[in-house]
PDB file of C-alpha atoms in Angstrom:
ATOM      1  CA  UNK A 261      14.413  36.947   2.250  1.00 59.00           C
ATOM      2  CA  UNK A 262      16.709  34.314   3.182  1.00 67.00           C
ATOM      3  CA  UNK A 263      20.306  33.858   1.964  1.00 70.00           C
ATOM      4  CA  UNK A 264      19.169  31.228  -0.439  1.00 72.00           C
ATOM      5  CA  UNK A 265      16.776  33.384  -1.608  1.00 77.00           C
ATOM      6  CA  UNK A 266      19.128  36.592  -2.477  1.00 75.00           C
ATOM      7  CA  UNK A 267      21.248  34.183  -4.008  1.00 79.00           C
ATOM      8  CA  UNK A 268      19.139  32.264  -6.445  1.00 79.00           C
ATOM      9  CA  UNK A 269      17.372  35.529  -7.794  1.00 81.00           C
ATOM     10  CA  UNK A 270      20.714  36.346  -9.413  1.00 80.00           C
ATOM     11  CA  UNK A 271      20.830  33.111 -10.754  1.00 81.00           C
ATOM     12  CA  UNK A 272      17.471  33.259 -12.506  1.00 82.00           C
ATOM     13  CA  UNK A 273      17.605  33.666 -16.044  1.00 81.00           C
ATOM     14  CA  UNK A 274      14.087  35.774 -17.897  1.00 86.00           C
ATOM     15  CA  UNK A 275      13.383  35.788 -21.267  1.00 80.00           C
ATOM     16  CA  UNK A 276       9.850  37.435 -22.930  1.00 82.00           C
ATOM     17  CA  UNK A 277       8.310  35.652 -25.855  1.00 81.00           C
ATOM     18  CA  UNK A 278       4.939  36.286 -27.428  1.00 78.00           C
ATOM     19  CA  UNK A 279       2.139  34.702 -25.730  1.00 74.00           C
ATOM     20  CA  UNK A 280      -0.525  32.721 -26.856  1.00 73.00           C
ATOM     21  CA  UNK A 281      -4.129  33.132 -27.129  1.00 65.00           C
ATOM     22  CA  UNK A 282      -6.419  35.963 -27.128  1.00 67.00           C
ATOM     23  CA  UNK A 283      -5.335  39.665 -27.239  1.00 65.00           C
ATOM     24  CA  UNK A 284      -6.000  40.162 -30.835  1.00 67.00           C
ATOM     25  CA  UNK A 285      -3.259  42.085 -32.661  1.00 70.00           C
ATOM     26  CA  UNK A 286      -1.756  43.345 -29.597  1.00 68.00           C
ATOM     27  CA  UNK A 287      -0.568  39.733 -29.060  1.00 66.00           C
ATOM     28  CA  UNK A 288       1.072  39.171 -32.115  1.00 69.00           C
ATOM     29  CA  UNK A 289       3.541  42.522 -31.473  1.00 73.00           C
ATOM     30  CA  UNK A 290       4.448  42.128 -27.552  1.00 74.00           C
ATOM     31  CA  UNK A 291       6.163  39.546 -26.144  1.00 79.00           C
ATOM     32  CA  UNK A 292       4.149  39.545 -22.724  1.00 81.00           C
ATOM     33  CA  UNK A 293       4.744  35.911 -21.745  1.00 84.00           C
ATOM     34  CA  UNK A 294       7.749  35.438 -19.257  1.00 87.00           C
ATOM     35  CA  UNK A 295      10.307  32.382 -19.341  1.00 88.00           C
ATOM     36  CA  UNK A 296      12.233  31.433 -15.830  1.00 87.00           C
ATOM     37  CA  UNK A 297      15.089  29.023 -16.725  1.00 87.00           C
ATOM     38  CA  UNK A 298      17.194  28.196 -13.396  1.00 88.00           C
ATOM     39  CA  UNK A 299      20.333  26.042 -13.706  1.00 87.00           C
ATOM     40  CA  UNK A 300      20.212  23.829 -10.532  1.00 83.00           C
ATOM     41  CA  UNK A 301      23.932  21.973 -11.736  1.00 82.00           C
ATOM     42  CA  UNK A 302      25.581  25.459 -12.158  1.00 84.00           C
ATOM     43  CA  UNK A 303      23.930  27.119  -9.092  1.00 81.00           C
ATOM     44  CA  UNK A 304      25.689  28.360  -6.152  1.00 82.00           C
ATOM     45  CA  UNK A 305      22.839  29.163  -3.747  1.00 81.00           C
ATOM     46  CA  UNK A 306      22.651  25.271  -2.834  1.00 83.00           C
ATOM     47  CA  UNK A 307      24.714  22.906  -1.386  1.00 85.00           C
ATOM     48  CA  UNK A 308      25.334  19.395  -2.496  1.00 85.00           C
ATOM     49  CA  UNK A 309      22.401  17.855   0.525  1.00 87.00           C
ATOM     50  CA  UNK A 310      19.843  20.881  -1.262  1.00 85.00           C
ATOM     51  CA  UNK A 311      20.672  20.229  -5.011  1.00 85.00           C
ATOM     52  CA  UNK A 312      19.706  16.344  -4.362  1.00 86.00           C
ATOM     53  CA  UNK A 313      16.611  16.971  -2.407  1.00 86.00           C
ATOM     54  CA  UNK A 314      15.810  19.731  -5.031  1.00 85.00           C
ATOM     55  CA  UNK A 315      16.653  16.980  -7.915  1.00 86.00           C
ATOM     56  CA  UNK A 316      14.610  14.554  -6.330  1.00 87.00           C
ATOM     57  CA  UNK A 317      11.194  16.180  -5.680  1.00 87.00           C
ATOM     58  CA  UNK A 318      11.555  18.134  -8.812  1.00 86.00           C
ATOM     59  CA  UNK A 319      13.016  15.396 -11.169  1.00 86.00           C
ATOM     60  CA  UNK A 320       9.519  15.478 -13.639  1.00 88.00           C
ATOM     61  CA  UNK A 321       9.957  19.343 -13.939  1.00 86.00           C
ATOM     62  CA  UNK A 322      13.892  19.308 -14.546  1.00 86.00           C
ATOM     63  CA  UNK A 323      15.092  18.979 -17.845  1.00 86.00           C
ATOM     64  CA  UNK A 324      17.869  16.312 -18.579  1.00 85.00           C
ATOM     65  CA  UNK A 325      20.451  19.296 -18.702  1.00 84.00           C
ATOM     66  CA  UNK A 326      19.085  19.987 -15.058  1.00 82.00           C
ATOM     67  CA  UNK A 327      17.140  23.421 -16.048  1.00 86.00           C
ATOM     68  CA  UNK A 328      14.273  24.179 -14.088  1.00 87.00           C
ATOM     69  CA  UNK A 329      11.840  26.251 -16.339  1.00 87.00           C
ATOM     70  CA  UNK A 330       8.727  27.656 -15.337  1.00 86.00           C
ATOM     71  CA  UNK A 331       6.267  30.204 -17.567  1.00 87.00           C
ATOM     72  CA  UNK A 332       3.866  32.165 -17.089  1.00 86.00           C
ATOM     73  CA  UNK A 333       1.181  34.134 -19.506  1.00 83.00           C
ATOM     74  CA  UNK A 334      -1.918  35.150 -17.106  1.00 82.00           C
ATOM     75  CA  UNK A 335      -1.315  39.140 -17.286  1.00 81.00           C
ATOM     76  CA  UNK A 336      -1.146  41.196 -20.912  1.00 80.00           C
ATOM     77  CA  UNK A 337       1.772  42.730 -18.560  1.00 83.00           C
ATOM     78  CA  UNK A 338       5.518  41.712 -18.884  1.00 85.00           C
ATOM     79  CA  UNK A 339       6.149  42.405 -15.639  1.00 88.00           C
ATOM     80  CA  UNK A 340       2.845  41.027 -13.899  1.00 90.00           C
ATOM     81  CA  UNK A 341       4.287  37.717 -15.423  1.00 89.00           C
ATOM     82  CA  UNK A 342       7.719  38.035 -14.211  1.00 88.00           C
ATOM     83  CA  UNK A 343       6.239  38.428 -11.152  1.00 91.00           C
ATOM     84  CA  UNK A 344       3.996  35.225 -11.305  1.00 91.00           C
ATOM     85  CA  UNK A 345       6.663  33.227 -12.166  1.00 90.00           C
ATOM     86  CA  UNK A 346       9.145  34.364  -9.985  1.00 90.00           C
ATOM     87  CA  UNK A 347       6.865  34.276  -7.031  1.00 92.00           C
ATOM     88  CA  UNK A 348       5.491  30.443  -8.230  1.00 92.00           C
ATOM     89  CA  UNK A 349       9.393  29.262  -8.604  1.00 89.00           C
ATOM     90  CA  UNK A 350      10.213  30.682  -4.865  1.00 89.00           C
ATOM     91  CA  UNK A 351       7.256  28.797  -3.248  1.00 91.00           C
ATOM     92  CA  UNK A 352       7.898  25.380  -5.664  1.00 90.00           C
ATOM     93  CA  UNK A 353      11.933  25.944  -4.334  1.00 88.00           C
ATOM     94  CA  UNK A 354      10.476  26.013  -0.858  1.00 88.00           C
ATOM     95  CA  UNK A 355       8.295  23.548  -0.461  1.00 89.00           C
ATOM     96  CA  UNK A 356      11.149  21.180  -2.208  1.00 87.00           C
ATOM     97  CA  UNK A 357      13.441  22.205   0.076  1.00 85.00           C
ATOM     98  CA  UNK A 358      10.984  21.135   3.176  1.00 86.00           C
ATOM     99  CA  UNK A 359      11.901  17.981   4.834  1.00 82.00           C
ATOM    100  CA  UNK A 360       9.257  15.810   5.514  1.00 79.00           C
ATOM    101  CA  UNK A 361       8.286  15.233   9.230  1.00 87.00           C
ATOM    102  CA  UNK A 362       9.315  11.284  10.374  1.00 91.00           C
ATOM    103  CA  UNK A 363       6.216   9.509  11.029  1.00 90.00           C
ATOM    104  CA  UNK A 364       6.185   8.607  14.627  1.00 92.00           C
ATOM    105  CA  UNK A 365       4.109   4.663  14.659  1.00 91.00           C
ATOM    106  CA  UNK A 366       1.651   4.848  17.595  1.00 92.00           C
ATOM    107  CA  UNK A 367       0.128   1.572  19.212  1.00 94.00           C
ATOM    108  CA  UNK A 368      -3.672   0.607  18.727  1.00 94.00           C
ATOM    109  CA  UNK A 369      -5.318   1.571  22.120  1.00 95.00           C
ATOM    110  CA  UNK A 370      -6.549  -1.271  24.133  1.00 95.00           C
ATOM    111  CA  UNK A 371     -10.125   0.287  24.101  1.00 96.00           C
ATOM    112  CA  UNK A 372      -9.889   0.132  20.580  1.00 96.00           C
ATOM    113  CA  UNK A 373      -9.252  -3.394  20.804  1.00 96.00           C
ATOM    114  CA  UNK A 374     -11.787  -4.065  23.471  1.00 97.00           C
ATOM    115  CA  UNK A 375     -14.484  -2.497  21.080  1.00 97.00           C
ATOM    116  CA  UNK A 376     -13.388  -4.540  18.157  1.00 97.00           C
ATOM    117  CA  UNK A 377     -13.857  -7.990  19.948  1.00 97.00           C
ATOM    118  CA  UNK A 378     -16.693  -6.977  20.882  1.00 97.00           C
ATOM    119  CA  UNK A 379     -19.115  -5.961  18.127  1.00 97.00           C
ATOM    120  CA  UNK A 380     -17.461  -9.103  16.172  1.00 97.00           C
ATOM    121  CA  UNK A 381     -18.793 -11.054  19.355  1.00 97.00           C
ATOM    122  CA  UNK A 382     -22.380  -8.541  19.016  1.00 96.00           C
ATOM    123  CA  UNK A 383     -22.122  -9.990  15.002  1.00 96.00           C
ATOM    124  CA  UNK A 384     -21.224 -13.898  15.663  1.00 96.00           C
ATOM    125  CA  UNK A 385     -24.444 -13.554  18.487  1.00 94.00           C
ATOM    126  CA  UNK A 386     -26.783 -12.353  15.580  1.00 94.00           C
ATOM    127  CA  UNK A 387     -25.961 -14.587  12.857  1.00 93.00           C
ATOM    128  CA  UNK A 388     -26.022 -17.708  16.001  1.00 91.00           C
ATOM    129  CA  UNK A 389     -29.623 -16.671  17.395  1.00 90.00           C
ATOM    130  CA  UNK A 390     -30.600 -16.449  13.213  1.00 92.00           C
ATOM    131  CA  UNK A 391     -30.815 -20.203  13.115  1.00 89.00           C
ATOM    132  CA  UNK A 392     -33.038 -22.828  13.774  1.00 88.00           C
ATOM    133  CA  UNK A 393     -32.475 -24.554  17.565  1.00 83.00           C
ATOM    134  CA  UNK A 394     -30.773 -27.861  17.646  1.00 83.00           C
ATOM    135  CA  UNK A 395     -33.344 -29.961  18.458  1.00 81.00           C
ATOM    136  CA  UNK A 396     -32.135 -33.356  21.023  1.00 76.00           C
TER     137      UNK A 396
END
């Protein structure tokens, strides 16, 4: 685990709630589904640089008071979930936090070129020898 990493898990804020769907009446007594609410504003795992790149990738899963919640109900287990989402919020951090690689523009090889002009000269020929000769 990284610094960040140690850091931010403190910062995480869990809640249970009862989950949805199937279960029968087990699911109407146990609150199995798992809430992750992480304050990005408040947080003092990132620096200013992260908390902007994290705001901008993330900006359509942060709330407007800049809480970053993520839920999870696949397991009938509390702590299956917990896991899920905890695991789920450390890889979505992580790939946020990933600067993209600067595109490096390449020039068009001059055999690539060559080729080019030359089945547009192989097309011009065909359509040319398609019509009727000139006659004097």
């Amino acid at each position: 685990m990284s610094t960040w990493e140690h850091k931010v898990m403190q910062e995480l804020t869990f809640k249970a709630v009862r989950s949805s769907g199937s279960g029968g009446q087990h699911v109407n007594k146990t609150s199995t589904k798992v809430e992750l609410t992480f304050d990005l504003n408040a947080s003092a795992a990132f620096n200013d640089e992260q908390k902007l790149l994290l705001l901008k990738k993330l900006k359509k899963r942060i709330s407007k008071d800049g809480l970053l919640i993520l839920q999870s109900d696949e397991s009938r287990s509390q702590h299956k979930n917990k896991t899920i989402v905890t695991r789920r919020f450390m890889a979505l951090v992580q790939s946020a936090l990933e600067k993209p690689k600067k595109r490096i523009s390449t020039k068009v090889p001059k055999s690539a070129i060559t080729k080019r002009l030359k089945n547009k000269q192989k097309q011009s020929d065909k359509k040319e020898f398609r019509k009727p000769p000139e006659l004097p």
